[in-house]
Amino acid sequence: MRHHDLLLFGATRNTGFCIAQQACAEGETVAAMVRPGSNALELRKLGVTVVIGDAFEKTDCMRAVAKTRPRRAISVLGGKNTAGRRVDAEGNINVIRALEEEGVDLGQFVLMTSMGSGEQYDELSESVKEWLGGALLAKTEAENTLKASRLPCWSIVRPGGLNNAVATGNFCLLLTPDKQRPGYLSRSDVATATLAVLDDPRWSRCAVTIQKKLRKASLK
């Protein structure tokens, strides 16, 4: 069984694919668990090892971990499948349990959720809770499972709104979100930030919010 530098869950598109692109460009050996029926062609073109598996099945997650023996792992799982089943809690919890139980020597695990998850939820307006509450509560359940897990090194990253704009590098990492920092973030920038958190022990066992800088000259 070949050891991989990084195992991704949720990498066929959007931010997860950006993470795969950047990690491969940096010369890392990358693997990804891909849902049956998903198009993994672009991942394969990058040189990513593709493992077919469904995050709703813990045994599939365990098989992906056992096959790739990752040194680090990231999950960006979120949303609903075609049947309307939400993966934010159940799928991410299966990933966490698989990493715990498979016994790999994992250096760091990063779980991507969203601004408004965890302790941030109570500060949201009722309209936001009505609109996004189901997803945010599911993400919070996954966060709480991670915090209570046996994994020694983990981080949670919480980006705000995302778009497909070109990366600018205009982002910062905050332990407490700043409401004065409006605006959407490029998925490429969020990928860069997530990989930075993955490899920086200062963020271990922390929940980090990714937001725009107030101004490009900011040192934050």
mmCIF file of C-alpha atoms in Angstrom:
data_model
loop_
_atom_site.group_PDB
_atom_site.id
_atom_site.type_symbol
_atom_site.label_atom_id
_atom_site.label_comp_id
_atom_site.label_asym_id
_atom_site.label_seq_id
_atom_site.Cartn_x
_atom_site.Cartn_y
_atom_site.Cartn_z
ATOM 1 C CA MET A 1 0.000 0.000 0.000
ATOM 2 C CA ARG A 2 1.440 3.326 -1.106
ATOM 3 C CA HIS A 3 1.565 6.191 1.352
ATOM 4 C CA HIS A 4 0.096 9.448 0.066
ATOM 5 C CA ASP A 5 0.919 12.930 1.267
ATOM 6 C CA LEU A 6 -2.718 13.985 1.199
ATOM 7 C CA LEU A 7 -6.143 12.312 1.080
ATOM 8 C CA LEU A 8 -9.112 14.453 0.038
ATOM 9 C CA PHE A 9 -12.808 13.896 0.562
ATOM 10 C CA GLY A 10 -14.944 16.026 -1.768
ATOM 11 C CA ALA A 11 -12.434 16.905 -4.483
ATOM 12 C CA THR A 12 -14.145 16.542 -7.854
ATOM 13 C CA ARG A 13 -15.136 20.200 -8.115
ATOM 14 C CA ASN A 14 -15.063 23.656 -6.537
ATOM 15 C CA THR A 15 -12.779 24.221 -3.533
ATOM 16 C CA GLY A 16 -11.816 20.581 -3.171
ATOM 17 C CA PHE A 17 -10.585 20.453 -6.757
ATOM 18 C CA CYS A 18 -8.629 23.675 -6.220
ATOM 19 C CA ILE A 19 -6.932 22.037 -3.233
ATOM 20 C CA ALA A 20 -6.050 19.004 -5.350
ATOM 21 C CA GLN A 21 -4.627 21.251 -8.101
ATOM 22 C CA GLN A 22 -2.455 23.225 -5.708
ATOM 23 C CA ALA A 23 -1.201 20.207 -3.776
ATOM 24 C CA CYS A 24 -0.281 18.375 -6.987
ATOM 25 C CA ALA A 25 1.465 21.497 -8.312
ATOM 26 C CA GLU A 26 3.571 21.484 -5.150
ATOM 27 C CA GLY A 27 4.687 17.925 -5.906
ATOM 28 C CA GLU A 28 2.566 16.147 -3.320
ATOM 29 C CA THR A 29 1.167 12.668 -3.844
ATOM 30 C CA VAL A 30 -2.585 13.182 -3.613
ATOM 31 C CA ALA A 31 -5.485 10.745 -3.347
ATOM 32 C CA ALA A 32 -9.207 11.445 -3.348
ATOM 33 C CA MET A 33 -12.270 9.416 -2.484
ATOM 34 C CA VAL A 34 -14.802 9.998 -5.230
ATOM 35 C CA ARG A 35 -18.490 9.166 -5.108
ATOM 36 C CA PRO A 36 -19.615 6.416 -7.533
ATOM 37 C CA GLY A 37 -20.805 7.982 -10.763
ATOM 38 C CA SER A 38 -18.875 11.232 -10.285
ATOM 39 C CA ASN A 39 -16.583 12.446 -13.039
ATOM 40 C CA ALA A 40 -13.023 11.983 -11.811
ATOM 41 C CA LEU A 41 -11.323 12.567 -15.185
ATOM 42 C CA GLU A 42 -9.822 15.939 -14.253
ATOM 43 C CA LEU A 43 -8.470 14.552 -10.989
ATOM 44 C CA ARG A 44 -6.851 11.664 -12.836
ATOM 45 C CA LYS A 45 -5.268 14.149 -15.275
ATOM 46 C CA LEU A 46 -3.630 15.829 -12.286
ATOM 47 C CA GLY A 47 -2.166 12.479 -11.226
ATOM 48 C CA VAL A 48 -4.500 12.047 -8.254
ATOM 49 C CA THR A 49 -5.085 8.492 -7.049
ATOM 50 C CA VAL A 50 -8.850 8.017 -7.228
ATOM 51 C CA VAL A 51 -10.609 5.694 -4.793
ATOM 52 C CA ILE A 52 -14.292 5.095 -5.473
ATOM 53 C CA GLY A 53 -16.383 5.360 -2.331
ATOM 54 C CA ASP A 54 -19.498 6.859 -0.787
ATOM 55 C CA ALA A 55 -19.040 9.063 2.281
ATOM 56 C CA PHE A 56 -22.401 7.843 3.590
ATOM 57 C CA GLU A 57 -20.724 4.438 4.034
ATOM 58 C CA LYS A 58 -18.122 4.369 6.799
ATOM 59 C CA THR A 59 -16.642 1.165 5.379
ATOM 60 C CA ASP A 60 -15.927 3.018 2.111
ATOM 61 C CA CYS A 61 -14.167 5.782 4.042
ATOM 62 C CA MET A 62 -12.129 3.213 5.948
ATOM 63 C CA ARG A 63 -11.176 1.477 2.704
ATOM 64 C CA ALA A 64 -10.006 4.787 1.226
ATOM 65 C CA VAL A 65 -7.855 5.466 4.288
ATOM 66 C CA ALA A 66 -6.441 1.927 4.327
ATOM 67 C CA LYS A 67 -5.614 2.006 0.623
ATOM 68 C CA THR A 68 -3.909 5.406 0.581
ATOM 69 C CA ARG A 69 -2.298 5.512 4.072
ATOM 70 C CA PRO A 70 -2.358 9.332 4.113
ATOM 71 C CA ARG A 71 0.068 11.512 6.024
ATOM 72 C CA ARG A 72 -2.545 14.304 6.065
ATOM 73 C CA ALA A 73 -6.203 14.572 5.122
ATOM 74 C CA ILE A 74 -8.797 17.216 4.276
ATOM 75 C CA SER A 75 -12.570 16.920 4.026
ATOM 76 C CA VAL A 76 -14.612 19.532 2.199
ATOM 77 C CA LEU A 77 -17.757 17.401 2.081
ATOM 78 C CA GLY A 78 -20.968 19.400 2.028
ATOM 79 C CA GLY A 79 -24.380 19.662 0.427
ATOM 80 C CA LYS A 80 -26.917 17.027 -0.516
ATOM 81 C CA ASN A 81 -26.839 14.030 -2.816
ATOM 82 C CA THR A 82 -29.355 13.448 -5.600
ATOM 83 C CA ALA A 83 -31.753 11.913 -3.093
ATOM 84 C CA GLY A 84 -31.636 15.039 -0.921
ATOM 85 C CA ARG A 85 -29.563 13.418 1.803
ATOM 86 C CA ARG A 86 -27.183 15.877 3.496
ATOM 87 C CA VAL A 87 -23.545 14.814 3.802
ATOM 88 C CA ASP A 88 -22.320 17.686 6.026
ATOM 89 C CA ALA A 89 -22.754 15.746 9.277
ATOM 90 C CA GLU A 90 -23.055 12.068 8.405
ATOM 91 C CA GLY A 91 -20.377 11.965 5.716
ATOM 92 C CA ASN A 92 -17.827 13.999 7.625
ATOM 93 C CA ILE A 93 -18.429 11.977 10.779
ATOM 94 C CA ASN A 94 -17.762 8.797 8.798
ATOM 95 C CA VAL A 95 -14.487 10.299 7.591
ATOM 96 C CA ILE A 96 -13.473 11.220 11.133
ATOM 97 C CA ARG A 97 -14.318 7.742 12.447
ATOM 98 C CA ALA A 98 -12.432 6.098 9.580
ATOM 99 C CA LEU A 99 -9.302 8.133 10.307
ATOM 100 C CA GLU A 100 -9.605 7.229 13.993
ATOM 101 C CA GLU A 101 -10.233 3.526 13.545
ATOM 102 C CA GLU A 102 -7.949 2.703 10.628
ATOM 103 C CA GLY A 103 -4.869 3.446 12.723
ATOM 104 C CA VAL A 104 -2.877 5.489 10.214
ATOM 105 C CA ASP A 105 -0.077 7.734 11.426
ATOM 106 C CA LEU A 106 -1.948 10.885 10.478
ATOM 107 C CA GLY A 107 -0.101 14.151 10.861
ATOM 108 C CA GLN A 108 -3.012 16.563 10.480
ATOM 109 C CA PHE A 109 -6.669 16.576 9.471
ATOM 110 C CA VAL A 110 -8.578 19.651 8.311
ATOM 111 C CA LEU A 111 -12.364 19.796 8.233
ATOM 112 C CA MET A 112 -13.884 22.550 6.113
ATOM 113 C CA THR A 113 -17.262 23.792 7.315
ATOM 114 C CA SER A 114 -18.546 27.363 7.009
ATOM 115 C CA MET A 115 -18.807 30.690 8.745
ATOM 116 C CA GLY A 116 -21.796 30.475 11.053
ATOM 117 C CA SER A 117 -20.972 26.967 12.232
ATOM 118 C CA GLY A 118 -20.096 25.977 15.770
ATOM 119 C CA GLU A 119 -20.144 28.714 18.391
ATOM 120 C CA GLN A 120 -20.823 31.269 15.642
ATOM 121 C CA TYR A 121 -24.320 29.894 15.041
ATOM 122 C CA ASP A 122 -25.976 31.637 17.996
ATOM 123 C CA GLU A 123 -24.828 35.029 16.706
ATOM 124 C CA LEU A 124 -26.630 34.672 13.363
ATOM 125 C CA SER A 125 -29.829 36.495 12.505
ATOM 126 C CA GLU A 126 -33.058 34.529 12.438
ATOM 127 C CA SER A 127 -33.327 35.023 8.676
ATOM 128 C CA VAL A 128 -29.896 33.441 8.123
ATOM 129 C CA LYS A 129 -30.786 30.571 10.438
ATOM 130 C CA GLU A 130 -33.987 30.002 8.495
ATOM 131 C CA TRP A 131 -32.119 30.033 5.185
ATOM 132 C CA LEU A 132 -28.944 28.096 6.094
ATOM 133 C CA GLY A 133 -29.717 26.609 9.492
ATOM 134 C CA GLY A 134 -30.004 22.989 8.363
ATOM 135 C CA ALA A 135 -26.589 22.995 6.740
ATOM 136 C CA LEU A 136 -24.902 24.956 9.527
ATOM 137 C CA LEU A 137 -26.264 22.722 12.272
ATOM 138 C CA ALA A 138 -25.117 19.636 10.359
ATOM 139 C CA LYS A 139 -21.648 21.145 9.949
ATOM 140 C CA THR A 140 -21.637 21.974 13.658
ATOM 141 C CA GLU A 141 -22.414 18.339 14.463
ATOM 142 C CA ALA A 142 -19.380 17.290 12.434
ATOM 143 C CA GLU A 143 -17.215 19.913 14.165
ATOM 144 C CA ASN A 144 -18.291 18.694 17.593
ATOM 145 C CA THR A 145 -17.529 15.102 16.624
ATOM 146 C CA LEU A 146 -14.049 16.117 15.493
ATOM 147 C CA LYS A 147 -13.341 18.044 18.687
ATOM 148 C CA ALA A 148 -14.332 15.004 20.769
ATOM 149 C CA SER A 149 -12.428 12.530 18.572
ATOM 150 C CA ARG A 150 -9.171 10.740 19.279
ATOM 151 C CA LEU A 151 -7.413 12.451 16.389
ATOM 152 C CA PRO A 152 -4.441 14.264 17.933
ATOM 153 C CA CYS A 153 -3.960 16.962 15.303
ATOM 154 C CA TRP A 154 -6.895 18.634 13.596
ATOM 155 C CA SER A 155 -8.109 22.035 12.464
ATOM 156 C CA ILE A 156 -11.464 23.419 11.339
ATOM 157 C CA VAL A 157 -11.600 26.041 8.597
ATOM 158 C CA ARG A 158 -14.706 28.192 8.116
ATOM 159 C CA PRO A 159 -14.799 30.222 4.896
ATOM 160 C CA GLY A 160 -17.556 32.668 4.112
ATOM 161 C CA GLY A 161 -19.241 33.046 0.736
ATOM 162 C CA LEU A 162 -17.318 31.576 -2.203
ATOM 163 C CA ASN A 163 -16.986 32.329 -5.900
ATOM 164 C CA ASN A 164 -14.864 31.217 -8.853
ATOM 165 C CA ALA A 165 -12.931 34.473 -9.242
ATOM 166 C CA VAL A 166 -9.205 34.454 -9.896
ATOM 167 C CA ALA A 167 -7.104 34.102 -6.757
ATOM 168 C CA THR A 168 -5.815 37.367 -5.321
ATOM 169 C CA GLY A 169 -4.137 36.307 -2.085
ATOM 170 C CA ASN A 170 -6.347 38.855 -0.359
ATOM 171 C CA PHE A 171 -7.374 36.711 2.596
ATOM 172 C CA CYS A 172 -6.554 36.287 6.260
ATOM 173 C CA LEU A 173 -7.024 33.684 8.972
ATOM 174 C CA LEU A 174 -8.920 34.740 12.083
ATOM 175 C CA LEU A 175 -9.849 32.954 15.287
ATOM 176 C CA THR A 176 -12.799 35.340 15.659
ATOM 177 C CA PRO A 177 -14.770 36.451 12.570
ATOM 178 C CA ASP A 178 -14.844 40.147 11.760
ATOM 179 C CA LYS A 179 -18.188 41.483 10.522
ATOM 180 C CA GLN A 180 -16.385 44.449 8.944
ATOM 181 C CA ARG A 181 -14.815 42.157 6.355
ATOM 182 C CA PRO A 182 -17.578 41.695 3.762
ATOM 183 C CA GLY A 183 -17.280 40.112 0.348
ATOM 184 C CA TYR A 184 -16.915 36.759 -1.287
ATOM 185 C CA LEU A 185 -13.695 34.773 -1.393
ATOM 186 C CA SER A 186 -12.165 33.032 -4.365
ATOM 187 C CA ARG A 187 -12.264 29.253 -4.013
ATOM 188 C CA SER A 188 -8.621 29.221 -5.098
ATOM 189 C CA ASP A 189 -7.729 31.556 -2.244
ATOM 190 C CA VAL A 190 -9.652 29.369 0.206
ATOM 191 C CA ALA A 191 -7.729 26.353 -1.094
ATOM 192 C CA THR A 192 -4.448 28.175 -0.480
ATOM 193 C CA ALA A 193 -5.578 29.150 3.019
ATOM 194 C CA THR A 194 -6.673 25.605 3.818
ATOM 195 C CA LEU A 195 -3.344 24.116 2.786
ATOM 196 C CA ALA A 196 -1.592 26.779 4.879
ATOM 197 C CA VAL A 197 -3.634 25.762 7.933
ATOM 198 C CA LEU A 198 -2.919 22.097 7.212
ATOM 199 C CA ASP A 199 0.829 22.653 7.424
ATOM 200 C CA ASP A 200 1.012 25.190 10.232
ATOM 201 C CA PRO A 201 0.981 23.706 13.757
ATOM 202 C CA ARG A 202 -0.110 27.075 15.164
ATOM 203 C CA TRP A 203 -3.633 26.288 13.948
ATOM 204 C CA SER A 204 -3.783 22.778 15.387
ATOM 205 C CA ARG A 205 -6.938 22.099 17.430
ATOM 206 C CA CYS A 206 -8.370 25.475 16.393
ATOM 207 C CA ALA A 207 -11.386 26.633 14.403
ATOM 208 C CA VAL A 208 -10.174 29.239 11.914
ATOM 209 C CA THR A 209 -12.328 31.641 9.904
ATOM 210 C CA ILE A 210 -11.110 32.605 6.426
ATOM 211 C CA GLN A 211 -12.038 36.136 5.400
ATOM 212 C CA LYS A 212 -10.839 38.933 3.159
ATOM 213 C CA LYS A 213 -8.281 41.385 4.422
ATOM 214 C CA LEU A 214 -9.601 44.835 5.177
ATOM 215 C CA ARG A 215 -7.057 46.170 2.705
ATOM 216 C CA LYS A 216 -4.346 44.562 0.637
ATOM 217 C CA ALA A 217 -1.618 46.290 2.609
ATOM 218 C CA SER A 218 -2.843 44.645 5.811
ATOM 219 C CA LEU A 219 -0.352 42.353 7.495
ATOM 220 C CA LYS A 220 -3.107 40.176 8.992
#
